[in-house]
């Protein structure tokens, strides 16, 4: 299954109500596997694709979380215990995903800071410092 297949197989929602098959139609293991595939694809894309659509990916993850919550609510403790290794594996993949997102946001913040510094230097005529003036200090 390609990355595109993973993302396009998620049912759409209308007026906040889910449509398509309910999580009951698939096992908890199947839902966890689907989430793992999406998380792996997102993590790889964040690390390699500068045009990756993080907003759309977050929407997909929200849908997966909704499906997982419904599936977990409908199963017993024995089923959850049987899927403990799957859940642990998903947690590890989510931790890796979180690390990639944090690195991405850190890079975005660094670029924004560099742009801000460049703008301030270009506006500075040598009389006043934008930072000193904005901070209430003296030039």
JSON list of N, CA and C in Angstrom, two decimals, residues 12-86:
[
{"chain": "A", "resi": 12, "resn": "UNK", "atom": "N", "xyz": [-14.18, 10.22, 4.68]},
{"chain": "A", "resi": 12, "resn": "UNK", "atom": "CA", "xyz": [-14.40, 11.63, 4.92]},
{"chain": "A", "resi": 12, "resn": "UNK", "atom": "C", "xyz": [-15.47, 11.83, 5.98]},
{"chain": "A", "resi": 13, "resn": "UNK", "atom": "N", "xyz": [-15.52, 13.04, 6.51]},
{"chain": "A", "resi": 13, "resn": "UNK", "atom": "CA", "xyz": [-16.55, 13.36, 7.50]},
{"chain": "A", "resi": 13, "resn": "UNK", "atom": "C", "xyz": [-17.40, 14.49, 6.98]},
{"chain": "A", "resi": 14, "resn": "UNK", "atom": "N", "xyz": [-18.65, 14.51, 7.40]},
{"chain": "A", "resi": 14, "resn": "UNK", "atom": "CA", "xyz": [-19.56, 15.56, 7.01]},
{"chain": "A", "resi": 14, "resn": "UNK", "atom": "C", "xyz": [-20.24, 16.08, 8.25]},
{"chain": "A", "resi": 15, "resn": "UNK", "atom": "N", "xyz": [-20.20, 17.38, 8.47]},
{"chain": "A", "resi": 15, "resn": "UNK", "atom": "CA", "xyz": [-20.84, 18.03, 9.61]},
{"chain": "A", "resi": 15, "resn": "UNK", "atom": "C", "xyz": [-20.38, 17.40, 10.93]},
{"chain": "A", "resi": 16, "resn": "UNK", "atom": "N", "xyz": [-19.10, 17.00, 10.98]},
{"chain": "A", "resi": 16, "resn": "UNK", "atom": "CA", "xyz": [-18.53, 16.47, 12.22]},
{"chain": "A", "resi": 16, "resn": "UNK", "atom": "C", "xyz": [-18.88, 15.03, 12.51]},
{"chain": "A", "resi": 17, "resn": "UNK", "atom": "N", "xyz": [-19.76, 14.42, 11.74]},
{"chain": "A", "resi": 17, "resn": "UNK", "atom": "CA", "xyz": [-20.15, 13.03, 11.98]},
{"chain": "A", "resi": 17, "resn": "UNK", "atom": "C", "xyz": [-19.37, 12.13, 11.05]},
{"chain": "A", "resi": 18, "resn": "UNK", "atom": "N", "xyz": [-18.78, 11.06, 11.59]},
{"chain": "A", "resi": 18, "resn": "UNK", "atom": "CA", "xyz": [-17.99, 10.19, 10.75]},
{"chain": "A", "resi": 18, "resn": "UNK", "atom": "C", "xyz": [-18.87, 9.43, 9.77]},
{"chain": "A", "resi": 19, "resn": "UNK", "atom": "N", "xyz": [-18.31, 9.16, 8.61]},
{"chain": "A", "resi": 19, "resn": "UNK", "atom": "CA", "xyz": [-19.02, 8.34, 7.64]},
{"chain": "A", "resi": 19, "resn": "UNK", "atom": "C", "xyz": [-18.14, 7.16, 7.30]},
{"chain": "A", "resi": 20, "resn": "UNK", "atom": "N", "xyz": [-18.65, 6.23, 6.53]},
{"chain": "A", "resi": 20, "resn": "UNK", "atom": "CA", "xyz": [-17.86, 5.07, 6.16]},
{"chain": "A", "resi": 20, "resn": "UNK", "atom": "C", "xyz": [-17.97, 3.99, 7.22]},
{"chain": "A", "resi": 21, "resn": "UNK", "atom": "N", "xyz": [-17.14, 2.96, 7.08]},
{"chain": "A", "resi": 21, "resn": "UNK", "atom": "CA", "xyz": [-17.23, 1.84, 8.00]},
{"chain": "A", "resi": 21, "resn": "UNK", "atom": "C", "xyz": [-16.84, 2.24, 9.42]},
{"chain": "A", "resi": 22, "resn": "UNK", "atom": "N", "xyz": [-17.52, 1.65, 10.36]},
{"chain": "A", "resi": 22, "resn": "UNK", "atom": "CA", "xyz": [-17.20, 1.93, 11.76]},
{"chain": "A", "resi": 22, "resn": "UNK", "atom": "C", "xyz": [-16.00, 1.12, 12.16]},
{"chain": "A", "resi": 23, "resn": "UNK", "atom": "N", "xyz": [-15.30, 1.52, 13.25]},
{"chain": "A", "resi": 23, "resn": "UNK", "atom": "CA", "xyz": [-14.16, 0.77, 13.72]},
{"chain": "A", "resi": 23, "resn": "UNK", "atom": "C", "xyz": [-14.52, -0.68, 14.05]},
{"chain": "A", "resi": 24, "resn": "UNK", "atom": "N", "xyz": [-15.79, -0.96, 14.33]},
{"chain": "A", "resi": 24, "resn": "UNK", "atom": "CA", "xyz": [-16.19, -2.33, 14.63]},
{"chain": "A", "resi": 24, "resn": "UNK", "atom": "C", "xyz": [-15.99, -3.26, 13.44]},
{"chain": "A", "resi": 25, "resn": "UNK", "atom": "N", "xyz": [-16.01, -2.68, 12.23]},
{"chain": "A", "resi": 25, "resn": "UNK", "atom": "CA", "xyz": [-15.87, -3.52, 11.04]},
{"chain": "A", "resi": 25, "resn": "UNK", "atom": "C", "xyz": [-14.45, -4.04, 10.90]},
{"chain": "A", "resi": 26, "resn": "UNK", "atom": "N", "xyz": [-13.50, -3.48, 11.61]},
{"chain": "A", "resi": 26, "resn": "UNK", "atom": "CA", "xyz": [-12.12, -3.96, 11.59]},
{"chain": "A", "resi": 26, "resn": "UNK", "atom": "C", "xyz": [-11.67, -4.24, 13.00]},
{"chain": "A", "resi": 27, "resn": "UNK", "atom": "N", "xyz": [-10.69, -5.08, 13.13]},
{"chain": "A", "resi": 27, "resn": "UNK", "atom": "CA", "xyz": [-10.21, -5.41, 14.46]},
{"chain": "A", "resi": 27, "resn": "UNK", "atom": "C", "xyz": [-9.34, -4.28, 15.00]},
{"chain": "A", "resi": 28, "resn": "UNK", "atom": "N", "xyz": [-9.13, -4.30, 16.30]},
{"chain": "A", "resi": 28, "resn": "UNK", "atom": "CA", "xyz": [-8.27, -3.30, 16.93]},
{"chain": "A", "resi": 28, "resn": "UNK", "atom": "C", "xyz": [-6.88, -3.37, 16.34]},
{"chain": "A", "resi": 29, "resn": "UNK", "atom": "N", "xyz": [-6.41, -4.58, 16.06]},
{"chain": "A", "resi": 29, "resn": "UNK", "atom": "CA", "xyz": [-5.09, -4.75, 15.45]},
{"chain": "A", "resi": 29, "resn": "UNK", "atom": "C", "xyz": [-5.00, -4.10, 14.09]},
{"chain": "A", "resi": 30, "resn": "UNK", "atom": "N", "xyz": [-6.07, -4.19, 13.31]},
{"chain": "A", "resi": 30, "resn": "UNK", "atom": "CA", "xyz": [-6.11, -3.58, 11.98]},
{"chain": "A", "resi": 30, "resn": "UNK", "atom": "C", "xyz": [-6.06, -2.06, 12.10]},
{"chain": "A", "resi": 31, "resn": "UNK", "atom": "N", "xyz": [-6.80, -1.53, 13.04]},
{"chain": "A", "resi": 31, "resn": "UNK", "atom": "CA", "xyz": [-6.82, -0.07, 13.24]},
{"chain": "A", "resi": 31, "resn": "UNK", "atom": "C", "xyz": [-5.45, 0.41, 13.69]},
{"chain": "A", "resi": 32, "resn": "UNK", "atom": "N", "xyz": [-4.83, -0.30, 14.61]},
{"chain": "A", "resi": 32, "resn": "UNK", "atom": "CA", "xyz": [-3.49, 0.08, 15.08]},
{"chain": "A", "resi": 32, "resn": "UNK", "atom": "C", "xyz": [-2.50, 0.02, 13.92]},
{"chain": "A", "resi": 33, "resn": "UNK", "atom": "N", "xyz": [-2.57, -1.02, 13.10]},
{"chain": "A", "resi": 33, "resn": "UNK", "atom": "CA", "xyz": [-1.68, -1.15, 11.95]},
{"chain": "A", "resi": 33, "resn": "UNK", "atom": "C", "xyz": [-1.87, 0.01, 10.97]},
{"chain": "A", "resi": 34, "resn": "UNK", "atom": "N", "xyz": [-3.12, 0.40, 10.73]},
{"chain": "A", "resi": 34, "resn": "UNK", "atom": "CA", "xyz": [-3.41, 1.53, 9.84]},
{"chain": "A", "resi": 34, "resn": "UNK", "atom": "C", "xyz": [-2.80, 2.82, 10.39]},
{"chain": "A", "resi": 35, "resn": "UNK", "atom": "N", "xyz": [-2.90, 3.00, 11.70]},
{"chain": "A", "resi": 35, "resn": "UNK", "atom": "CA", "xyz": [-2.33, 4.20, 12.32]},
{"chain": "A", "resi": 35, "resn": "UNK", "atom": "C", "xyz": [-0.81, 4.17, 12.22]},
{"chain": "A", "resi": 36, "resn": "UNK", "atom": "N", "xyz": [-0.22, 3.01, 12.46]},
{"chain": "A", "resi": 36, "resn": "UNK", "atom": "CA", "xyz": [1.24, 2.88, 12.36]},
{"chain": "A", "resi": 36, "resn": "UNK", "atom": "C", "xyz": [1.72, 3.26, 10.96]},
{"chain": "A", "resi": 37, "resn": "UNK", "atom": "N", "xyz": [1.04, 2.76, 9.94]},
{"chain": "A", "resi": 37, "resn": "UNK", "atom": "CA", "xyz": [1.43, 3.08, 8.57]},
{"chain": "A", "resi": 37, "resn": "UNK", "atom": "C", "xyz": [1.35, 4.58, 8.31]},
{"chain": "A", "resi": 38, "resn": "UNK", "atom": "N", "xyz": [0.30, 5.21, 8.78]},
{"chain": "A", "resi": 38, "resn": "UNK", "atom": "CA", "xyz": [0.14, 6.65, 8.57]},
{"chain": "A", "resi": 38, "resn": "UNK", "atom": "C", "xyz": [1.22, 7.43, 9.32]},
{"chain": "A", "resi": 39, "resn": "UNK", "atom": "N", "xyz": [1.52, 7.01, 10.53]},
{"chain": "A", "resi": 39, "resn": "UNK", "atom": "CA", "xyz": [2.55, 7.70, 11.34]},
{"chain": "A", "resi": 39, "resn": "UNK", "atom": "C", "xyz": [3.92, 7.53, 10.69]},
{"chain": "A", "resi": 40, "resn": "UNK", "atom": "N", "xyz": [4.23, 6.32, 10.24]},
{"chain": "A", "resi": 40, "resn": "UNK", "atom": "CA", "xyz": [5.51, 6.09, 9.57]},
{"chain": "A", "resi": 40, "resn": "UNK", "atom": "C", "xyz": [5.63, 6.95, 8.32]},
{"chain": "A", "resi": 41, "resn": "UNK", "atom": "N", "xyz": [4.56, 7.01, 7.53]},
{"chain": "A", "resi": 41, "resn": "UNK", "atom": "CA", "xyz": [4.58, 7.82, 6.30]},
{"chain": "A", "resi": 41, "resn": "UNK", "atom": "C", "xyz": [4.75, 9.29, 6.63]},
{"chain": "A", "resi": 42, "resn": "UNK", "atom": "N", "xyz": [4.06, 9.77, 7.67]},
{"chain": "A", "resi": 42, "resn": "UNK", "atom": "CA", "xyz": [4.19, 11.17, 8.04]},
{"chain": "A", "resi": 42, "resn": "UNK", "atom": "C", "xyz": [5.60, 11.47, 8.52]},
{"chain": "A", "resi": 43, "resn": "UNK", "atom": "N", "xyz": [6.15, 10.61, 9.35]},
{"chain": "A", "resi": 43, "resn": "UNK", "atom": "CA", "xyz": [7.50, 10.84, 9.88]},
{"chain": "A", "resi": 43, "resn": "UNK", "atom": "C", "xyz": [8.51, 10.91, 8.74]},
{"chain": "A", "resi": 44, "resn": "UNK", "atom": "N", "xyz": [8.41, 9.97, 7.80]},
{"chain": "A", "resi": 44, "resn": "UNK", "atom": "CA", "xyz": [9.32, 9.98, 6.66]},
{"chain": "A", "resi": 44, "resn": "UNK", "atom": "C", "xyz": [9.13, 11.24, 5.82]},
{"chain": "A", "resi": 45, "resn": "UNK", "atom": "N", "xyz": [7.90, 11.64, 5.60]},
{"chain": "A", "resi": 45, "resn": "UNK", "atom": "CA", "xyz": [7.63, 12.83, 4.78]},
{"chain": "A", "resi": 45, "resn": "UNK", "atom": "C", "xyz": [8.13, 14.11, 5.46]},
{"chain": "A", "resi": 46, "resn": "UNK", "atom": "N", "xyz": [7.96, 14.21, 6.76]},
{"chain": "A", "resi": 46, "resn": "UNK", "atom": "CA", "xyz": [8.45, 15.39, 7.47]},
{"chain": "A", "resi": 46, "resn": "UNK", "atom": "C", "xyz": [9.96, 15.52, 7.31]},
{"chain": "A", "resi": 47, "resn": "UNK", "atom": "N", "xyz": [10.63, 14.39, 7.31]},
{"chain": "A", "resi": 47, "resn": "UNK", "atom": "CA", "xyz": [12.10, 14.39, 7.23]},
{"chain": "A", "resi": 47, "resn": "UNK", "atom": "C", "xyz": [12.62, 14.60, 5.81]},
{"chain": "A", "resi": 48, "resn": "UNK", "atom": "N", "xyz": [11.78, 14.37, 4.79]},
{"chain": "A", "resi": 48, "resn": "UNK", "atom": "CA", "xyz": [12.30, 14.41, 3.42]},
{"chain": "A", "resi": 48, "resn": "UNK", "atom": "C", "xyz": [11.57, 15.34, 2.47]},
{"chain": "A", "resi": 49, "resn": "UNK", "atom": "N", "xyz": [10.32, 15.68, 2.73]},
{"chain": "A", "resi": 49, "resn": "UNK", "atom": "CA", "xyz": [9.52, 16.45, 1.77]},
{"chain": "A", "resi": 49, "resn": "UNK", "atom": "C", "xyz": [9.28, 17.86, 2.30]},
{"chain": "A", "resi": 50, "resn": "UNK", "atom": "N", "xyz": [9.92, 18.84, 1.69]},
{"chain": "A", "resi": 50, "resn": "UNK", "atom": "CA", "xyz": [9.77, 20.21, 2.15]},
{"chain": "A", "resi": 50, "resn": "UNK", "atom": "C", "xyz": [8.37, 20.75, 1.91]},
{"chain": "A", "resi": 51, "resn": "UNK", "atom": "N", "xyz": [7.61, 20.12, 1.03]},
{"chain": "A", "resi": 51, "resn": "UNK", "atom": "CA", "xyz": [6.25, 20.57, 0.73]},
{"chain": "A", "resi": 51, "resn": "UNK", "atom": "C", "xyz": [5.18, 19.74, 1.44]},
{"chain": "A", "resi": 52, "resn": "UNK", "atom": "N", "xyz": [5.58, 18.98, 2.44]},
{"chain": "A", "resi": 52, "resn": "UNK", "atom": "CA", "xyz": [4.64, 18.11, 3.15]},
{"chain": "A", "resi": 52, "resn": "UNK", "atom": "C", "xyz": [3.55, 18.95, 3.81]},
{"chain": "A", "resi": 53, "resn": "UNK", "atom": "N", "xyz": [2.30, 18.50, 3.68]},
{"chain": "A", "resi": 53, "resn": "UNK", "atom": "CA", "xyz": [1.14, 19.21, 4.22]},
{"chain": "A", "resi": 53, "resn": "UNK", "atom": "C", "xyz": [0.86, 18.72, 5.64]},
{"chain": "A", "resi": 54, "resn": "UNK", "atom": "N", "xyz": [1.44, 19.39, 6.61]},
{"chain": "A", "resi": 54, "resn": "UNK", "atom": "CA", "xyz": [1.31, 19.00, 8.01]},
{"chain": "A", "resi": 54, "resn": "UNK", "atom": "C", "xyz": [-0.13, 19.15, 8.50]},
{"chain": "A", "resi": 55, "resn": "UNK", "atom": "N", "xyz": [-0.83, 20.17, 8.02]},
{"chain": "A", "resi": 55, "resn": "UNK", "atom": "CA", "xyz": [-2.21, 20.39, 8.44]},
{"chain": "A", "resi": 55, "resn": "UNK", "atom": "C", "xyz": [-3.11, 19.22, 8.00]},
{"chain": "A", "resi": 56, "resn": "UNK", "atom": "N", "xyz": [-2.97, 18.78, 6.77]},
{"chain": "A", "resi": 56, "resn": "UNK", "atom": "CA", "xyz": [-3.77, 17.65, 6.28]},
{"chain": "A", "resi": 56, "resn": "UNK", "atom": "C", "xyz": [-3.40, 16.37, 7.03]},
{"chain": "A", "resi": 57, "resn": "UNK", "atom": "N", "xyz": [-2.14, 16.21, 7.33]},
{"chain": "A", "resi": 57, "resn": "UNK", "atom": "CA", "xyz": [-1.71, 15.03, 8.07]},
{"chain": "A", "resi": 57, "resn": "UNK", "atom": "C", "xyz": [-2.29, 15.03, 9.48]},
{"chain": "A", "resi": 58, "resn": "UNK", "atom": "N", "xyz": [-2.34, 16.20, 10.10]},
{"chain": "A", "resi": 58, "resn": "UNK", "atom": "CA", "xyz": [-2.95, 16.29, 11.44]},
{"chain": "A", "resi": 58, "resn": "UNK", "atom": "C", "xyz": [-4.43, 15.92, 11.39]},
{"chain": "A", "resi": 59, "resn": "UNK", "atom": "N", "xyz": [-5.10, 16.31, 10.33]},
{"chain": "A", "resi": 59, "resn": "UNK", "atom": "CA", "xyz": [-6.51, 15.93, 10.19]},
{"chain": "A", "resi": 59, "resn": "UNK", "atom": "C", "xyz": [-6.66, 14.42, 10.08]},
{"chain": "A", "resi": 60, "resn": "UNK", "atom": "N", "xyz": [-5.77, 13.78, 9.32]},
{"chain": "A", "resi": 60, "resn": "UNK", "atom": "CA", "xyz": [-5.81, 12.32, 9.21]},
{"chain": "A", "resi": 60, "resn": "UNK", "atom": "C", "xyz": [-5.54, 11.66, 10.56]},
{"chain": "A", "resi": 61, "resn": "UNK", "atom": "N", "xyz": [-4.57, 12.20, 11.29]},
{"chain": "A", "resi": 61, "resn": "UNK", "atom": "CA", "xyz": [-4.27, 11.62, 12.61]},
{"chain": "A", "resi": 61, "resn": "UNK", "atom": "C", "xyz": [-5.44, 11.80, 13.57]},
{"chain": "A", "resi": 62, "resn": "UNK", "atom": "N", "xyz": [-6.14, 12.90, 13.47]},
{"chain": "A", "resi": 62, "resn": "UNK", "atom": "CA", "xyz": [-7.32, 13.10, 14.31]},
{"chain": "A", "resi": 62, "resn": "UNK", "atom": "C", "xyz": [-8.39, 12.05, 14.00]},
{"chain": "A", "resi": 63, "resn": "UNK", "atom": "N", "xyz": [-8.56, 11.76, 12.73]},
{"chain": "A", "resi": 63, "resn": "UNK", "atom": "CA", "xyz": [-9.53, 10.73, 12.33]},
{"chain": "A", "resi": 63, "resn": "UNK", "atom": "C", "xyz": [-9.11, 9.36, 12.87]},
{"chain": "A", "resi": 64, "resn": "UNK", "atom": "N", "xyz": [-7.83, 9.06, 12.77]},
{"chain": "A", "resi": 64, "resn": "UNK", "atom": "CA", "xyz": [-7.33, 7.79, 13.30]},
{"chain": "A", "resi": 64, "resn": "UNK", "atom": "C", "xyz": [-7.54, 7.70, 14.81]},
{"chain": "A", "resi": 65, "resn": "UNK", "atom": "N", "xyz": [-7.29, 8.80, 15.49]},
{"chain": "A", "resi": 65, "resn": "UNK", "atom": "CA", "xyz": [-7.49, 8.81, 16.95]},
{"chain": "A", "resi": 65, "resn": "UNK", "atom": "C", "xyz": [-8.95, 8.58, 17.29]},
{"chain": "A", "resi": 66, "resn": "UNK", "atom": "N", "xyz": [-9.84, 9.17, 16.52]},
{"chain": "A", "resi": 66, "resn": "UNK", "atom": "CA", "xyz": [-11.27, 8.96, 16.72]},
{"chain": "A", "resi": 66, "resn": "UNK", "atom": "C", "xyz": [-11.63, 7.48, 16.55]},
{"chain": "A", "resi": 67, "resn": "UNK", "atom": "N", "xyz": [-11.13, 6.88, 15.47]},
{"chain": "A", "resi": 67, "resn": "UNK", "atom": "CA", "xyz": [-11.39, 5.46, 15.22]},
{"chain": "A", "resi": 67, "resn": "UNK", "atom": "C", "xyz": [-10.83, 4.59, 16.33]},
{"chain": "A", "resi": 68, "resn": "UNK", "atom": "N", "xyz": [-9.62, 4.90, 16.77]},
{"chain": "A", "resi": 68, "resn": "UNK", "atom": "CA", "xyz": [-8.99, 4.12, 17.84]},
{"chain": "A", "resi": 68, "resn": "UNK", "atom": "C", "xyz": [-9.78, 4.24, 19.14]},
{"chain": "A", "resi": 69, "resn": "UNK", "atom": "N", "xyz": [-10.20, 5.43, 19.48]},
{"chain": "A", "resi": 69, "resn": "UNK", "atom": "CA", "xyz": [-10.99, 5.62, 20.71]},
{"chain": "A", "resi": 69, "resn": "UNK", "atom": "C", "xyz": [-12.29, 4.83, 20.66]},
{"chain": "A", "resi": 70, "resn": "UNK", "atom": "N", "xyz": [-12.95, 4.84, 19.52]},
{"chain": "A", "resi": 70, "resn": "UNK", "atom": "CA", "xyz": [-14.19, 4.06, 19.39]},
{"chain": "A", "resi": 70, "resn": "UNK", "atom": "C", "xyz": [-13.93, 2.57, 19.51]},
{"chain": "A", "resi": 71, "resn": "UNK", "atom": "N", "xyz": [-12.86, 2.11, 18.89]},
{"chain": "A", "resi": 71, "resn": "UNK", "atom": "CA", "xyz": [-12.54, 0.68, 18.93]},
{"chain": "A", "resi": 71, "resn": "UNK", "atom": "C", "xyz": [-12.17, 0.23, 20.34]},
{"chain": "A", "resi": 72, "resn": "UNK", "atom": "N", "xyz": [-11.38, 1.03, 21.03]},
{"chain": "A", "resi": 72, "resn": "UNK", "atom": "CA", "xyz": [-10.96, 0.68, 22.40]},
{"chain": "A", "resi": 72, "resn": "UNK", "atom": "C", "xyz": [-12.16, 0.67, 23.34]},
{"chain": "A", "resi": 73, "resn": "UNK", "atom": "N", "xyz": [-13.05, 1.59, 23.15]},
{"chain": "A", "resi": 73, "resn": "UNK", "atom": "CA", "xyz": [-14.25, 1.67, 23.99]},
{"chain": "A", "resi": 73, "resn": "UNK", "atom": "C", "xyz": [-15.12, 0.41, 23.85]},
{"chain": "A", "resi": 74, "resn": "UNK", "atom": "N", "xyz": [-15.09, -0.20, 22.67]},
{"chain": "A", "resi": 74, "resn": "UNK", "atom": "CA", "xyz": [-15.96, -1.33, 22.38]},
{"chain": "A", "resi": 74, "resn": "UNK", "atom": "C", "xyz": [-15.33, -2.70, 22.66]},
{"chain": "A", "resi": 75, "resn": "UNK", "atom": "N", "xyz": [-14.10, -2.74, 23.16]},
{"chain": "A", "resi": 75, "resn": "UNK", "atom": "CA", "xyz": [-13.46, -4.03, 23.43]},
{"chain": "A", "resi": 75, "resn": "UNK", "atom": "C", "xyz": [-13.24, -4.23, 24.92]},
{"chain": "A", "resi": 76, "resn": "UNK", "atom": "N", "xyz": [-13.04, -5.46, 25.30]},
{"chain": "A", "resi": 76, "resn": "UNK", "atom": "CA", "xyz": [-12.81, -5.79, 26.70]},
{"chain": "A", "resi": 76, "resn": "UNK", "atom": "C", "xyz": [-11.35, -5.73, 27.08]},
{"chain": "A", "resi": 77, "resn": "UNK", "atom": "N", "xyz": [-11.10, -5.91, 28.36]},
{"chain": "A", "resi": 77, "resn": "UNK", "atom": "CA", "xyz": [-9.74, -5.86, 28.89]},
{"chain": "A", "resi": 77, "resn": "UNK", "atom": "C", "xyz": [-8.87, -6.95, 28.30]},
{"chain": "A", "resi": 78, "resn": "UNK", "atom": "N", "xyz": [-9.43, -8.13, 28.03]},
{"chain": "A", "resi": 78, "resn": "UNK", "atom": "CA", "xyz": [-8.65, -9.23, 27.46]},
{"chain": "A", "resi": 78, "resn": "UNK", "atom": "C", "xyz": [-8.13, -8.86, 26.07]},
{"chain": "A", "resi": 79, "resn": "UNK", "atom": "N", "xyz": [-8.97, -8.22, 25.28]},
{"chain": "A", "resi": 79, "resn": "UNK", "atom": "CA", "xyz": [-8.56, -7.81, 23.93]},
{"chain": "A", "resi": 79, "resn": "UNK", "atom": "C", "xyz": [-7.47, -6.75, 24.01]},
{"chain": "A", "resi": 80, "resn": "UNK", "atom": "N", "xyz": [-7.63, -5.80, 24.93]},
{"chain": "A", "resi": 80, "resn": "UNK", "atom": "CA", "xyz": [-6.59, -4.78, 25.09]},
{"chain": "A", "resi": 80, "resn": "UNK", "atom": "C", "xyz": [-5.27, -5.41, 25.50]},
{"chain": "A", "resi": 81, "resn": "UNK", "atom": "N", "xyz": [-5.32, -6.35, 26.42]},
{"chain": "A", "resi": 81, "resn": "UNK", "atom": "CA", "xyz": [-4.11, -7.02, 26.87]},
{"chain": "A", "resi": 81, "resn": "UNK", "atom": "C", "xyz": [-3.45, -7.78, 25.72]},
{"chain": "A", "resi": 82, "resn": "UNK", "atom": "N", "xyz": [-4.25, -8.39, 24.88]},
{"chain": "A", "resi": 82, "resn": "UNK", "atom": "CA", "xyz": [-3.71, -9.13, 23.73]},
{"chain": "A", "resi": 82, "resn": "UNK", "atom": "C", "xyz": [-3.00, -8.20, 22.75]},
{"chain": "A", "resi": 83, "resn": "UNK", "atom": "N", "xyz": [-3.40, -6.95, 22.73]},
{"chain": "A", "resi": 83, "resn": "UNK", "atom": "CA", "xyz": [-2.81, -5.97, 21.80]},
{"chain": "A", "resi": 83, "resn": "UNK", "atom": "C", "xyz": [-1.76, -5.10, 22.47]},
{"chain": "A", "resi": 84, "resn": "UNK", "atom": "N", "xyz": [-1.36, -5.44, 23.66]},
{"chain": "A", "resi": 84, "resn": "UNK", "atom": "CA", "xyz": [-0.35, -4.65, 24.37]},
{"chain": "A", "resi": 84, "resn": "UNK", "atom": "C", "xyz": [0.93, -4.46, 23.53]},
{"chain": "A", "resi": 85, "resn": "UNK", "atom": "N", "xyz": [1.47, -5.50, 22.88]},
{"chain": "A", "resi": 85, "resn": "UNK", "atom": "CA", "xyz": [2.68, -5.29, 22.06]},
{"chain": "A", "resi": 85, "resn": "UNK", "atom": "C", "xyz": [2.42, -4.33, 20.88]},
{"chain": "A", "resi": 86, "resn": "UNK", "atom": "N", "xyz": [1.23, -4.42, 20.29]},
{"chain": "A", "resi": 86, "resn": "UNK", "atom": "CA", "xyz": [0.88, -3.50, 19.19]},
{"chain": "A", "resi": 86, "resn": "UNK", "atom": "C", "xyz": [0.84, -2.06, 19.68]}
]
